[in-house]
PDB file of C-alpha atoms in Angstrom:
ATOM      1  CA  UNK O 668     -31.696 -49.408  10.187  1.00 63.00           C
ATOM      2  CA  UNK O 669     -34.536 -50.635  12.138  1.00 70.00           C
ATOM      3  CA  UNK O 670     -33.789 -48.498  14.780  1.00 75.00           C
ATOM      4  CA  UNK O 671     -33.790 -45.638  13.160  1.00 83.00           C
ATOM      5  CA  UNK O 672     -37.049 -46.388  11.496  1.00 89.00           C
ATOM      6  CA  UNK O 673     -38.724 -46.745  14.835  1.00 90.00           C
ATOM      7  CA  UNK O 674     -37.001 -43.539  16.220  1.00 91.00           C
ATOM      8  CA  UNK O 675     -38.517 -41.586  13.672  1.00 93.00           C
ATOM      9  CA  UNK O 676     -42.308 -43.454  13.768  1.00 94.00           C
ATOM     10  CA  UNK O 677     -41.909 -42.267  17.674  1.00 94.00           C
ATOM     11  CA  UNK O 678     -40.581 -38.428  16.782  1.00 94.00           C
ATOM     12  CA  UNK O 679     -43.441 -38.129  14.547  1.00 94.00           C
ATOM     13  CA  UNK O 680     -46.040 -39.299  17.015  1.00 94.00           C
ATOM     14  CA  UNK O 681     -44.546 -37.086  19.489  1.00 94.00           C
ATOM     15  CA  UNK O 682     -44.103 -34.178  17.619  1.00 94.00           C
ATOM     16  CA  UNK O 683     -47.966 -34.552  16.532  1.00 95.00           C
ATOM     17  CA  UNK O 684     -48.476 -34.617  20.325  1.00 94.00           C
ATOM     18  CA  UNK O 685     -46.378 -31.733  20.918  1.00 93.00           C
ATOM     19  CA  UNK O 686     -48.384 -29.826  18.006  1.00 94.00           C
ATOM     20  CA  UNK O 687     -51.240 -30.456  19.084  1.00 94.00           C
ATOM     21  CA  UNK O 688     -51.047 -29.358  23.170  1.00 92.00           C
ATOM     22  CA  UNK O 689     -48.821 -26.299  21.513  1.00 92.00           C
ATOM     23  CA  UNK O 690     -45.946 -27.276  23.586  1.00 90.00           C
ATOM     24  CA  UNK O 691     -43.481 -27.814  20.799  1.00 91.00           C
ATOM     25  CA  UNK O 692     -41.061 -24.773  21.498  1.00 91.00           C
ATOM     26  CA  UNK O 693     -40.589 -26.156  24.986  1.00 92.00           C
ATOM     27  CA  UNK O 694     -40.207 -29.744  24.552  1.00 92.00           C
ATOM     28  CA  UNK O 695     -37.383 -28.827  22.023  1.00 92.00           C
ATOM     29  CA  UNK O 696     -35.413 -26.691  24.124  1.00 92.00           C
ATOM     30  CA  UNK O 697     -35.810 -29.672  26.810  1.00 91.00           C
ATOM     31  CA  UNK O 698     -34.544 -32.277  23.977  1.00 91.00           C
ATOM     32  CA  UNK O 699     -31.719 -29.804  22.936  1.00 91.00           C
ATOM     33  CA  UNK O 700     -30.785 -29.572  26.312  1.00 89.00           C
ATOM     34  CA  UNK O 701     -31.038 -33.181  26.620  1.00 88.00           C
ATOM     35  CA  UNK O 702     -29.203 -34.400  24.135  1.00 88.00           C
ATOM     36  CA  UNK O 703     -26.592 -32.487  24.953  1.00 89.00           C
ATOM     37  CA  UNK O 704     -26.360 -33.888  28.211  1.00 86.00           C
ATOM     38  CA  UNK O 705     -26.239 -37.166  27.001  1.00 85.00           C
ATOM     39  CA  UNK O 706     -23.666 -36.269  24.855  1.00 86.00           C
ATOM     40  CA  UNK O 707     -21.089 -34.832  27.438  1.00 87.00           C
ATOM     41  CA  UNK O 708     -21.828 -38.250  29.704  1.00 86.00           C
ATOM     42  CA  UNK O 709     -20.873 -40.828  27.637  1.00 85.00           C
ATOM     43  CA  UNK O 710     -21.705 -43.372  30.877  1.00 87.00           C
ATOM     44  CA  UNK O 711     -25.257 -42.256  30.661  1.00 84.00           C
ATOM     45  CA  UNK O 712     -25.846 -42.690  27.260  1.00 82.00           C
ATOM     46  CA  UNK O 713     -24.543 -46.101  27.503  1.00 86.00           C
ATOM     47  CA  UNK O 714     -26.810 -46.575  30.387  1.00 85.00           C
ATOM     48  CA  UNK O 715     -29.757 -45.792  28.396  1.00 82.00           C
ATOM     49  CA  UNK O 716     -28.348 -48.195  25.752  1.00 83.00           C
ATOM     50  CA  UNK O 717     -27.508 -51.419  27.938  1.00 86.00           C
ATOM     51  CA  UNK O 718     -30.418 -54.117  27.505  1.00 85.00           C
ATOM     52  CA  UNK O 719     -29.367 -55.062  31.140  1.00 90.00           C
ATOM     53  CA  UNK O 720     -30.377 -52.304  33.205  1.00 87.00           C
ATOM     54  CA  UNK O 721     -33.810 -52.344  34.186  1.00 89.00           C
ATOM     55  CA  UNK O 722     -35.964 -49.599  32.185  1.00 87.00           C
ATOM     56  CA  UNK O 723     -37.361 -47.899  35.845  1.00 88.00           C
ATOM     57  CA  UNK O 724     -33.755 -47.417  36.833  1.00 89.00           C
ATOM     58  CA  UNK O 725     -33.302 -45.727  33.240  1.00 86.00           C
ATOM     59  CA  UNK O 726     -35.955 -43.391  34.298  1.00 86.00           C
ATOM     60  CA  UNK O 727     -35.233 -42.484  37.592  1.00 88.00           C
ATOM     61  CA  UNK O 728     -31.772 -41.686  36.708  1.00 86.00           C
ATOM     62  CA  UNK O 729     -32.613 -39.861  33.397  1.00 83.00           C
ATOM     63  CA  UNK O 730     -35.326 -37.894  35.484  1.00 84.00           C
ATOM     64  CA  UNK O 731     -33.053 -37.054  38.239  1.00 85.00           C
ATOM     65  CA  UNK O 732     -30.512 -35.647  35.689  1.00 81.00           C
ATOM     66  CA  UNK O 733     -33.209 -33.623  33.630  1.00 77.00           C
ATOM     67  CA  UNK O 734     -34.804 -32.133  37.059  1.00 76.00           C
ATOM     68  CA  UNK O 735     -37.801 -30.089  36.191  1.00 81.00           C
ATOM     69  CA  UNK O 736     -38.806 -31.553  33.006  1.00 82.00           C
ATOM     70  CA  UNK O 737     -42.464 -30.961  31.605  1.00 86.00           C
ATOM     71  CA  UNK O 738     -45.027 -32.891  31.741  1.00 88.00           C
ATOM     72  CA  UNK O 739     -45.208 -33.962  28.281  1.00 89.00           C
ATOM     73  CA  UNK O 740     -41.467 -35.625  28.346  1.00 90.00           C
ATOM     74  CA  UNK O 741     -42.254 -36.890  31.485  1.00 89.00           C
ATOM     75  CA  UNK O 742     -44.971 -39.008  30.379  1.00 90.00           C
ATOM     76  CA  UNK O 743     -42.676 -39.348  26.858  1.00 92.00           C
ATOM     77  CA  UNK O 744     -40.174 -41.282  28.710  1.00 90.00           C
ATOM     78  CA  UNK O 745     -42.759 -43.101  30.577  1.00 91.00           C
ATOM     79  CA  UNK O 746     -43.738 -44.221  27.682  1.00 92.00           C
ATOM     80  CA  UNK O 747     -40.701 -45.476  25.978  1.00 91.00           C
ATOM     81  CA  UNK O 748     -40.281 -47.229  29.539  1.00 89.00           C
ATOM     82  CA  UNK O 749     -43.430 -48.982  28.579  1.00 91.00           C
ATOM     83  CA  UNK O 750     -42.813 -50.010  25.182  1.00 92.00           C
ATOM     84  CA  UNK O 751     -39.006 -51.021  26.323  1.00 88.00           C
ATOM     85  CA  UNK O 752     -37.344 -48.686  23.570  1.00 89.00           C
ATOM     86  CA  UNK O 753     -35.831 -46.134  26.060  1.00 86.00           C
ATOM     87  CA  UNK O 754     -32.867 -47.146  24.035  1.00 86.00           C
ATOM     88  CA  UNK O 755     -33.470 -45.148  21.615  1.00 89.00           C
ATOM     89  CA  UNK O 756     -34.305 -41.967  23.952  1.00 88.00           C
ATOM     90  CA  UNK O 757     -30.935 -39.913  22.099  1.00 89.00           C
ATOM     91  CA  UNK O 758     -31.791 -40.943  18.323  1.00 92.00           C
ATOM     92  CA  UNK O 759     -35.736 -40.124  18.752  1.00 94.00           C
ATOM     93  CA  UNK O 760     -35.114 -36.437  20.268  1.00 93.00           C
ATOM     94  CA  UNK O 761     -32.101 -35.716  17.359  1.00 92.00           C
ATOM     95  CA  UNK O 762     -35.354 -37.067  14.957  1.00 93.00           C
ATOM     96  CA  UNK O 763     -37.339 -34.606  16.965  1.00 94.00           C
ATOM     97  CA  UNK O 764     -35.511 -31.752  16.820  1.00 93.00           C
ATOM     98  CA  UNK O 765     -35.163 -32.208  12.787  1.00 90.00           C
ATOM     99  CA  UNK O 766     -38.815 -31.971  12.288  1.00 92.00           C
ATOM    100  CA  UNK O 767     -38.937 -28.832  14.447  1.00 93.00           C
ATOM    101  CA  UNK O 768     -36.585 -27.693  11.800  1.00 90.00           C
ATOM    102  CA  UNK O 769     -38.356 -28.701   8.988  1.00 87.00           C
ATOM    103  CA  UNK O 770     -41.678 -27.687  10.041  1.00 90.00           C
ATOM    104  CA  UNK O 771     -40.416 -24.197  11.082  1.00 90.00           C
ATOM    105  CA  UNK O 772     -38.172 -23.573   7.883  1.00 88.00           C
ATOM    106  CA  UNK O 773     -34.514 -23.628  10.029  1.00 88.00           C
ATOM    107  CA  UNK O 774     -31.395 -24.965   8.294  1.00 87.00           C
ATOM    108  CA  UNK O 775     -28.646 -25.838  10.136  1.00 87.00           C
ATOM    109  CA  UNK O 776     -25.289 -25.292   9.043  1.00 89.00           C
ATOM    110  CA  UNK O 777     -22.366 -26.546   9.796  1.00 90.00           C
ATOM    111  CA  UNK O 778     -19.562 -24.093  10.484  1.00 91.00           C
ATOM    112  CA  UNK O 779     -16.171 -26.018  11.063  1.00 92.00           C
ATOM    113  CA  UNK O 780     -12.795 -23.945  11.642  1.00 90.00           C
ATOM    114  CA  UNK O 781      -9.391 -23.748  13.470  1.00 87.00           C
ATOM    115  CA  UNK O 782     -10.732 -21.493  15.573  1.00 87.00           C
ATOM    116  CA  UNK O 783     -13.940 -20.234  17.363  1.00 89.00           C
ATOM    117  CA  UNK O 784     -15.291 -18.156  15.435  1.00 89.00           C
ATOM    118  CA  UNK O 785     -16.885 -14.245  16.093  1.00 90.00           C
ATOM    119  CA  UNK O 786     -20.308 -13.686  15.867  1.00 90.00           C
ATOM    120  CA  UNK O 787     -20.116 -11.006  13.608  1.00 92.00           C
ATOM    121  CA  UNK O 788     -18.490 -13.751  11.210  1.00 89.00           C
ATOM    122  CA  UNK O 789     -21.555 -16.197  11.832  1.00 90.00           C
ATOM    123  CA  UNK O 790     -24.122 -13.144  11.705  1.00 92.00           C
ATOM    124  CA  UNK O 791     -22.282 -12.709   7.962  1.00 91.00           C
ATOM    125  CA  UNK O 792     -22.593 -16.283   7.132  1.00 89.00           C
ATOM    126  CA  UNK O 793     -26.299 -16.122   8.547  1.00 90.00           C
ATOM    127  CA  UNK O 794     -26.574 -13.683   6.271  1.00 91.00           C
ATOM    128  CA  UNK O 795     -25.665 -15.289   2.947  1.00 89.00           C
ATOM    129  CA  UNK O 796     -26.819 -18.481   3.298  1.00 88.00           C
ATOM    130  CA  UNK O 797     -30.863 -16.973   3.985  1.00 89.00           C
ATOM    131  CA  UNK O 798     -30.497 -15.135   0.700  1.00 89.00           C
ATOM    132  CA  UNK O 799     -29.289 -18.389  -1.201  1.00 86.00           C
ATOM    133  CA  UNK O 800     -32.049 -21.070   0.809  1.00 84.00           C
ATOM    134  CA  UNK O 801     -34.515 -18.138   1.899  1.00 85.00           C
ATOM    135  CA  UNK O 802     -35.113 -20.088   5.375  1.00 88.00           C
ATOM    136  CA  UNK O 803     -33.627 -19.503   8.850  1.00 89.00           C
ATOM    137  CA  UNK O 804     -30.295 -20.536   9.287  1.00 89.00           C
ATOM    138  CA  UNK O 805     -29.149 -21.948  12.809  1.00 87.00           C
ATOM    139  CA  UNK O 806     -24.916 -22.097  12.710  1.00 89.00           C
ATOM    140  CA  UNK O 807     -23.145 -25.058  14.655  1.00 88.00           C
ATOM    141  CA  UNK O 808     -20.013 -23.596  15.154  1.00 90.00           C
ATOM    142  CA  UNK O 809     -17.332 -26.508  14.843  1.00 90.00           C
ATOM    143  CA  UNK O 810     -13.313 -26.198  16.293  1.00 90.00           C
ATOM    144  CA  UNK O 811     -11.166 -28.894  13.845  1.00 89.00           C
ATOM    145  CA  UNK O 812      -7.301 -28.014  15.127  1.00 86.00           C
ATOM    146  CA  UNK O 813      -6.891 -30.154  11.825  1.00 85.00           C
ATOM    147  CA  UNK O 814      -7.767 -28.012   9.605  1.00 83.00           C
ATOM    148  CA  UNK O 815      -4.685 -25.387  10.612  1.00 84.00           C
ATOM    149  CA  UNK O 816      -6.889 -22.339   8.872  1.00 86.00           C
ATOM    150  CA  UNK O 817     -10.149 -21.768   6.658  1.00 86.00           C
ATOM    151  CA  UNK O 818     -13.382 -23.600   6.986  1.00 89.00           C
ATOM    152  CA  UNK O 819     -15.748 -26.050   5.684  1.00 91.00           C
ATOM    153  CA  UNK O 820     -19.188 -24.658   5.516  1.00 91.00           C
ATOM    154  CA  UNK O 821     -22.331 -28.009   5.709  1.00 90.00           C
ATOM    155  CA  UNK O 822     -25.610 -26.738   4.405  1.00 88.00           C
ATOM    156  CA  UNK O 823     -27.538 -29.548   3.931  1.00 80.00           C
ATOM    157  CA  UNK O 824     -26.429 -31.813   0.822  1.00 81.00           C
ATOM    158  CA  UNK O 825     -23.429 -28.840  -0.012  1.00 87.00           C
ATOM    159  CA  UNK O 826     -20.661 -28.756   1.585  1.00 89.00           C
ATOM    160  CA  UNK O 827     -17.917 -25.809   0.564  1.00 88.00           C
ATOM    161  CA  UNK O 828     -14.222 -26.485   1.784  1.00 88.00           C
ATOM    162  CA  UNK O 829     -12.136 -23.634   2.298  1.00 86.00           C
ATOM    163  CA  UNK O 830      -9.345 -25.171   4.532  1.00 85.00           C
ATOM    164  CA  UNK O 831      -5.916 -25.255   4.431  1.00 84.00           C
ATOM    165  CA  UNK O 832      -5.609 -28.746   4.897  1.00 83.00           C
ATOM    166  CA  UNK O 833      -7.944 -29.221   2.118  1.00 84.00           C
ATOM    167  CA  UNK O 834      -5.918 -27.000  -0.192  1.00 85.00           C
ATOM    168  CA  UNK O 835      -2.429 -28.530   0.724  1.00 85.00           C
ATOM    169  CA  UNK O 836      -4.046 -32.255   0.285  1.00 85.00           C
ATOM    170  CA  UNK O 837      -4.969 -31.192  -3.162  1.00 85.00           C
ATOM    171  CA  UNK O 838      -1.644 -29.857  -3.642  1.00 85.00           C
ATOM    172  CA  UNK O 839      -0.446 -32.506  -2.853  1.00 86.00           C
ATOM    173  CA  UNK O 840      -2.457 -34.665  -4.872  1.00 86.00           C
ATOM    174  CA  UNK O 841      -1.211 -32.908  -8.348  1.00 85.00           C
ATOM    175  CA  UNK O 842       2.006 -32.442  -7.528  1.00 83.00           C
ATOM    176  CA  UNK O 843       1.925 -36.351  -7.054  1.00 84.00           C
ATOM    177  CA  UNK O 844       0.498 -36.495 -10.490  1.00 82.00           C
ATOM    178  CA  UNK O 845       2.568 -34.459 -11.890  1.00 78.00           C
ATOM    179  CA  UNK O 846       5.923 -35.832 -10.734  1.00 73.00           C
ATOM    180  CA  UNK O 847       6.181 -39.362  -9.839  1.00 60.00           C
ATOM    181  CA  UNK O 848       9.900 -38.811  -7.541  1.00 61.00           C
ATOM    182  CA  UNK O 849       6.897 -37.453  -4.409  1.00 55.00           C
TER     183      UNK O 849
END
């Protein structure tokens, strides 16, 4: 919990900074790019994490990964080197990124199916959901082999399941009520 409280003290600070050079639109396509690196290398996130490897070794190897970063994260990660809280590098950018959204009116939703699905069914969805929140909607598409068919749409608090595992759990549920020999 502490953690996260200081993740978001430094998102805010750095988002001010960002705001204030105008740099924000860059610096968040660096963090989205970021965090996704750090989530496909599970050996660098831990990296960052581990209280035994130096901070300057953190650096080099998360600036050798990012490459051509600008100067604004550089000197970011410089310092959270500083400070010693380069451990929380991955839960300060996700804090980041969410006040981009919330300062720019984007909602993200959360599109989970069997199945990739089309754009034309996410342009739909898009769609929908604007009219109902009137804000932008970004769609994180979502593949649950689970689910065997529908989808679970994640709007913020709402969440609207539609899958077939859903629906046979439930019927399987009342049928369990309903006769006590299942």
């Amino acid at each position: 919990m502490i953690k996260q409280v200081a993740a978001i003290r430094y998102a805010k600070a750095y988002f001010a900074h960002c705001q204030y050079t105008n740099s924000t639109e860059e610096v968040v396509i660096e963090s989205e790019n970021l965090i996704e690196i750090l989530s496909n290398n599970s050996n660098l996130y831990k990296t960052l994490k581990n209280k035994i490897v130096p901070n300057q070794t953190k650096k080099k190897i998360l600036l050798s990964i990012c490459g051509n970063v600008s100067e604004n994260l550089e000197s970011f990660i410089e310092m959270l080197v500083r400070k010693n809280r380069l451990d929380l590098f991955n839960d300060i950018l996700n804090q980041f990124i969410e006040l981009y959204k919330t300062s720019s009116g984007i909602e993200t939703c959360y599109l989970t199916s069997a199945h990739k699905t089309t754009s034309n069914i996410e342009e739909n969805l898009r769609f929908l959901i604007k009219k109902i929140t009137k804000n932008k909607i970004k769609i994180i598409n979502i593949v649950d082999k689970d689910l065997i068919g529908g989808f679970i749409i994640k709007v913020g608090d709402v969440q609207f399941d539609n899958s077939v595992s859903s629906t046979l759990s439930k019927l399987k549920t009342t049928l369990k009520k309903e006769n006590t020999f299942i």
